[in-house]
Short mmCIF file of C-alpha atoms and ligand atoms in Angstrom, two decimals:
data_model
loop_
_atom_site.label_atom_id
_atom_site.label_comp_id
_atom_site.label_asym_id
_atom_site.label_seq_id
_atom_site.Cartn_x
_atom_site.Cartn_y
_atom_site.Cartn_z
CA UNK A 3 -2.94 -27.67 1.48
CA UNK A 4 0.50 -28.57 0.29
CA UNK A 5 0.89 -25.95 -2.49
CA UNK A 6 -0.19 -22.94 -0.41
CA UNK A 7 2.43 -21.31 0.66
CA UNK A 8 4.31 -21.01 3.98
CA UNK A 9 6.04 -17.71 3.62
CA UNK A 10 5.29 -16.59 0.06
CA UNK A 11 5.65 -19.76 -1.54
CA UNK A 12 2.82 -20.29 -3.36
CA UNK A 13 -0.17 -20.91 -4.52
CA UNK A 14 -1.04 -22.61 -7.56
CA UNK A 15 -4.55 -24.79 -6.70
CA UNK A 16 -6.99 -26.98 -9.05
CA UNK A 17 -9.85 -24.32 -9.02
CA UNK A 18 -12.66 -26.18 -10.01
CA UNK A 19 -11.60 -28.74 -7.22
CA UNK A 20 -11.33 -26.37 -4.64
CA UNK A 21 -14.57 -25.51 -4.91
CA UNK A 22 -15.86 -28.97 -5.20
CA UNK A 23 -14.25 -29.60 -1.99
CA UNK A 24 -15.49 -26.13 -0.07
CA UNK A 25 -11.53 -25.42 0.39
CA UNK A 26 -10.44 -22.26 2.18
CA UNK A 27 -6.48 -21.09 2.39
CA UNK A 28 -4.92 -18.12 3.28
CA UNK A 29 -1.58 -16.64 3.52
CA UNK A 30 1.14 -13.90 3.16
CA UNK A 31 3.43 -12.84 0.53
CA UNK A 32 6.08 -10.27 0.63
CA UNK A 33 4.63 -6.96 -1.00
CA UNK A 34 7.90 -6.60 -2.26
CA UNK A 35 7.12 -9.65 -5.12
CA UNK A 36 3.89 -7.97 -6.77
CA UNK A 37 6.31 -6.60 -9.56
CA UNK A 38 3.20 -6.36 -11.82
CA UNK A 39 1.77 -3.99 -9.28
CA UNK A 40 4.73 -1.86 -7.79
CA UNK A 41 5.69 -1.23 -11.31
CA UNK A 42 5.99 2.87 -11.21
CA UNK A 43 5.62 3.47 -7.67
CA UNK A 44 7.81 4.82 -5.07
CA UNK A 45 9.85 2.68 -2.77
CA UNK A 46 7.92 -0.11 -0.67
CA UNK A 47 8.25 -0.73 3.20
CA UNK A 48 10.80 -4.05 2.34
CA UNK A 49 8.92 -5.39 5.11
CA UNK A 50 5.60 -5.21 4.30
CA UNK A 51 3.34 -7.77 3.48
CA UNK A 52 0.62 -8.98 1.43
CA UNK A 53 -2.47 -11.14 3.86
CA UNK A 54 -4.23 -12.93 1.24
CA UNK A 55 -7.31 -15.50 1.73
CA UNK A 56 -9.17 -17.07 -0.87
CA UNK A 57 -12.20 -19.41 0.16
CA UNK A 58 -14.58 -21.50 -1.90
CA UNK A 59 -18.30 -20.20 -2.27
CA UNK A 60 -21.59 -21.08 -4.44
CA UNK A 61 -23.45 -18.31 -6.67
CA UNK A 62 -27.03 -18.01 -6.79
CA UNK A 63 -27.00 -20.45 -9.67
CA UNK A 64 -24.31 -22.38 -8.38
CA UNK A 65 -21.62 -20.61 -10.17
CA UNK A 66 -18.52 -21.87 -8.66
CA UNK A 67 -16.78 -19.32 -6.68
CA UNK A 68 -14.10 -18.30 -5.17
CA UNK A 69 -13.96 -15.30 -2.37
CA UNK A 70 -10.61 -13.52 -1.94
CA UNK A 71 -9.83 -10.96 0.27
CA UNK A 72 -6.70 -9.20 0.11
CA UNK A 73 -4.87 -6.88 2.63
CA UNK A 74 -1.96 -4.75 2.81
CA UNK A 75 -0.43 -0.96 2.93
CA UNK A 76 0.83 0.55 -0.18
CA UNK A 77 3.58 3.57 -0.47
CA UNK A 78 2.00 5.82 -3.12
CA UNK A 79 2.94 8.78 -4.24
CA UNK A 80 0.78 12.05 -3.01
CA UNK A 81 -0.63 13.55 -5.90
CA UNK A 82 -1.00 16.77 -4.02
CA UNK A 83 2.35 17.16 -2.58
CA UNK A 84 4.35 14.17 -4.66
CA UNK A 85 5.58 13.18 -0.69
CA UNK A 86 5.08 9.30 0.17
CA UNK A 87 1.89 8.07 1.24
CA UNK A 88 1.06 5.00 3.57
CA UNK A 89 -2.07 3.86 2.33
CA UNK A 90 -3.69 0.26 3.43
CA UNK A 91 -5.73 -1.44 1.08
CA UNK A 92 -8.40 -3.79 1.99
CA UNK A 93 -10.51 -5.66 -1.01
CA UNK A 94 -12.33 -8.50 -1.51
CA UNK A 95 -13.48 -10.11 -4.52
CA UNK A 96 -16.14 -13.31 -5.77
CA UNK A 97 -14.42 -14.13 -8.64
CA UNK A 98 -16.49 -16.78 -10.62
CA UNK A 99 -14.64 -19.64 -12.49
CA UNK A 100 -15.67 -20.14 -16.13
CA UNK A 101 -14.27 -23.38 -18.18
CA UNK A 102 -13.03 -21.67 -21.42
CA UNK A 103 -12.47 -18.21 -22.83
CA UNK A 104 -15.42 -18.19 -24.81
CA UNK A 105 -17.56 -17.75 -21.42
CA UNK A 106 -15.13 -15.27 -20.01
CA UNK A 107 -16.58 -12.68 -22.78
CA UNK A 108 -20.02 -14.24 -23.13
CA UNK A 109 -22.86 -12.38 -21.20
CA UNK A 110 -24.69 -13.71 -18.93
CA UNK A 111 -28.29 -15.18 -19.41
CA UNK A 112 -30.66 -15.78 -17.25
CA UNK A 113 -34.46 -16.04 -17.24
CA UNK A 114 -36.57 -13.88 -15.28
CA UNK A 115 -36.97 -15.22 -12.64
CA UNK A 116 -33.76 -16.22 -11.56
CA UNK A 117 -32.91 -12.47 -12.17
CA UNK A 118 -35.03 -11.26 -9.71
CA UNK A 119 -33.91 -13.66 -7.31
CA UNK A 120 -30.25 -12.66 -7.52
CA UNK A 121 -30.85 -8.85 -7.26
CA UNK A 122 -27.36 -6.65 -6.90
CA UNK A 123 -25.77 -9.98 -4.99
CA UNK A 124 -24.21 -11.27 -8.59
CA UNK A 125 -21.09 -9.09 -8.72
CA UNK A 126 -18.94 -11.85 -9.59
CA UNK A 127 -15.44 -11.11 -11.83
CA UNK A 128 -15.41 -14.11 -13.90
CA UNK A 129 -11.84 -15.15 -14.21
CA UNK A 130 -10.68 -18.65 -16.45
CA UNK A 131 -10.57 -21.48 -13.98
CA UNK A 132 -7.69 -24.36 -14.36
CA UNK A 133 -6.17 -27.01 -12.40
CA UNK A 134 -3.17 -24.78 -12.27
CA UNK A 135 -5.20 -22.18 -10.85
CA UNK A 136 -2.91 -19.09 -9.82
CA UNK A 137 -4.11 -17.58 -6.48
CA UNK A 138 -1.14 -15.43 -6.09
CA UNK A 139 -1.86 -13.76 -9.83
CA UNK A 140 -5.67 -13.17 -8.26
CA UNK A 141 -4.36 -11.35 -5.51
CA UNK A 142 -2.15 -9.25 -7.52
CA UNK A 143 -5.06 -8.24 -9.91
CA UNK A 144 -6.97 -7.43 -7.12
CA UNK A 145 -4.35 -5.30 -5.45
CA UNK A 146 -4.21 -3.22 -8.74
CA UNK A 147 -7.67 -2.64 -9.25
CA UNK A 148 -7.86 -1.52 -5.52
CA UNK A 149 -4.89 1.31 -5.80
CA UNK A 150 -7.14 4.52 -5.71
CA UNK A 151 -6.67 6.64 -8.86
CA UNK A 152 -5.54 9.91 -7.37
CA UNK A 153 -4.19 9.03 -4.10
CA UNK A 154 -3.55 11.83 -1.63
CA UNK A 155 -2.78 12.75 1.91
CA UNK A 156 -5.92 13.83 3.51
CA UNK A 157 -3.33 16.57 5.26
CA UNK A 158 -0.33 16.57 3.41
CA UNK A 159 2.63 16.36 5.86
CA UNK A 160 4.38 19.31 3.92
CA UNK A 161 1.65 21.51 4.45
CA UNK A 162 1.28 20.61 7.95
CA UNK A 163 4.97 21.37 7.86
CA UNK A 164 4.83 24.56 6.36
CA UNK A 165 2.65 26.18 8.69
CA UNK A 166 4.06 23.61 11.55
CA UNK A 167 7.27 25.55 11.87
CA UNK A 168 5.20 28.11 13.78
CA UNK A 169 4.16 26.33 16.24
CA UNK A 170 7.23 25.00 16.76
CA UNK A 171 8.71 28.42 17.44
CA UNK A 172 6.12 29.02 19.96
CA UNK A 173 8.06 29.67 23.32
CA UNK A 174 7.54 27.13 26.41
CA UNK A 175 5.14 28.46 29.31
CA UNK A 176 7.92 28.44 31.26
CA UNK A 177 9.81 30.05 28.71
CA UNK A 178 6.75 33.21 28.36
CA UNK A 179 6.63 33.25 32.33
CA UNK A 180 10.61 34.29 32.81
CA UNK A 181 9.24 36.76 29.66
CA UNK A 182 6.92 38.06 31.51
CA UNK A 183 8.63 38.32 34.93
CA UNK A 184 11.77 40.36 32.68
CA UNK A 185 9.16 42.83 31.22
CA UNK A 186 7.49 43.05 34.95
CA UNK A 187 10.85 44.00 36.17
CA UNK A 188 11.06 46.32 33.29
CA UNK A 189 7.63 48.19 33.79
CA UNK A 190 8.33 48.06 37.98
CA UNK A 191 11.31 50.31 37.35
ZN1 LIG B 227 0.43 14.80 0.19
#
C-alpha cells in the first residue's frame, strides 16, 4: 500500500475499498505526533512509538469493517502521587463504516432473528467511511478512549521511597559482623 506510511507517514486509505479488497496494513507513528491526545499530559518518552494495524473484516450482516489494534506506552501523571507513570496501552477496535452521517446516529435495526444470531459479538464503533479514509485519526481516537481515567502507580515510587530510605540505611552483613566482633571485644573485656 503506497499511502501507508513508512515511518509515520501516513495513512489516508479508500475505506470502503479496503474492505472490498480484504486489505490489512500496519505501521508506526511517533507518539510524539498524537497532539490531540498528549494535549495536558506530562512529557512523552521522544522516542516512543505508536504500533498501529488496521485490517479489513465482515460483520454478522456484512457490515463492512475495519479491525484496529493500537499499541504503545503513555507517560501519565499519578493521580496518587502526581510522579510520572509508564503506562502501555493495548486496544483494539471493529469500527464499522457507515456511508453518511445520517447512519452514524441512526440505531440499528434488526429483526429477530438476526439478533439472536449476533449475540454480544456486534460491538462495532460506527465511524463515517470515505475514500480519504484517515487511519492515523482512528488510531488517535482509539488511544484516547483507552487512557484510563484515574491512572495510578500500583506502588507509587515515592512511597516506596519514603519508607525505602530505611532499607537503604540497613548496614552490610559484613558491615554488622565487624559490629558484632567490636561489641564481642567489648563484652570479652
Ligand atoms: Zn504514583
Amino acid at each position: 500500500m503506497k499511502d501507508v506510511s513508512e515511518a509515520g507517514a501516513v495513512r489516508h486509505i479508500d475505506a470502503f475499498e479496503f474492505v472490498r479488497l480484504g486489505r490489512k496494513v500496519e505501521g508506526r507513528a511517533p507518539l510524539v505526533r498524537f497532539v490531540r491526545l498528549l494535549e495536558g499530559f506530562p512529557e512523552q518518552d521522544p522516542a516512543a512509538q505508536v504500533h498501529w494495524s488496521a485490517a479489513a473484516d465482515r460483520g454478522p450482516l456484512g457490515e463492512p469493517l475495519i479491525r484496529l489494534g493500537v499499541e504503545t506506552v503513555l507517560t501519565l501523571q499519578c493521580q496518587r502521587c502526581l510522579g510520572p507513570l509508564a503506562m502501555p496501552i493495548a486496544s483494539q477496535v471493529a469500527l464499522q463504516l457507515v456511508e453518511s452521517e445520517a447512519e452514524l446516529d441512526a440505531p440499528d435495526v434488526f429483526d429477530e432473528s438476526d439478533l439472536e444470531e449476533i449475540g454480544t459479538e456486534r460491538d462495532f464503533e460506527k465511524v463515517l467511511g470515505s475514500r480519504k479514509f484517515d487511519l492515523l485519526e482512528q488510531v488517535e481516537d482509539e488511544l484516547i478512549l483507552s487512557v484510563p481515567y484515574v491512572p495510578r502507580h500500583d506502588v507509587c515510587p515515592a512511597e516506596g521511597g519514603k519508607s525505602g530510605e530505611e532499607p537503604e540505611k540497613r548496614p552490610s552483613p559484613f558491615a554488622v559482623l565487624a559490629e558484632l566482633k567490636a561489641r564481642s571485644g567489648d563484652v570479652g573485656k
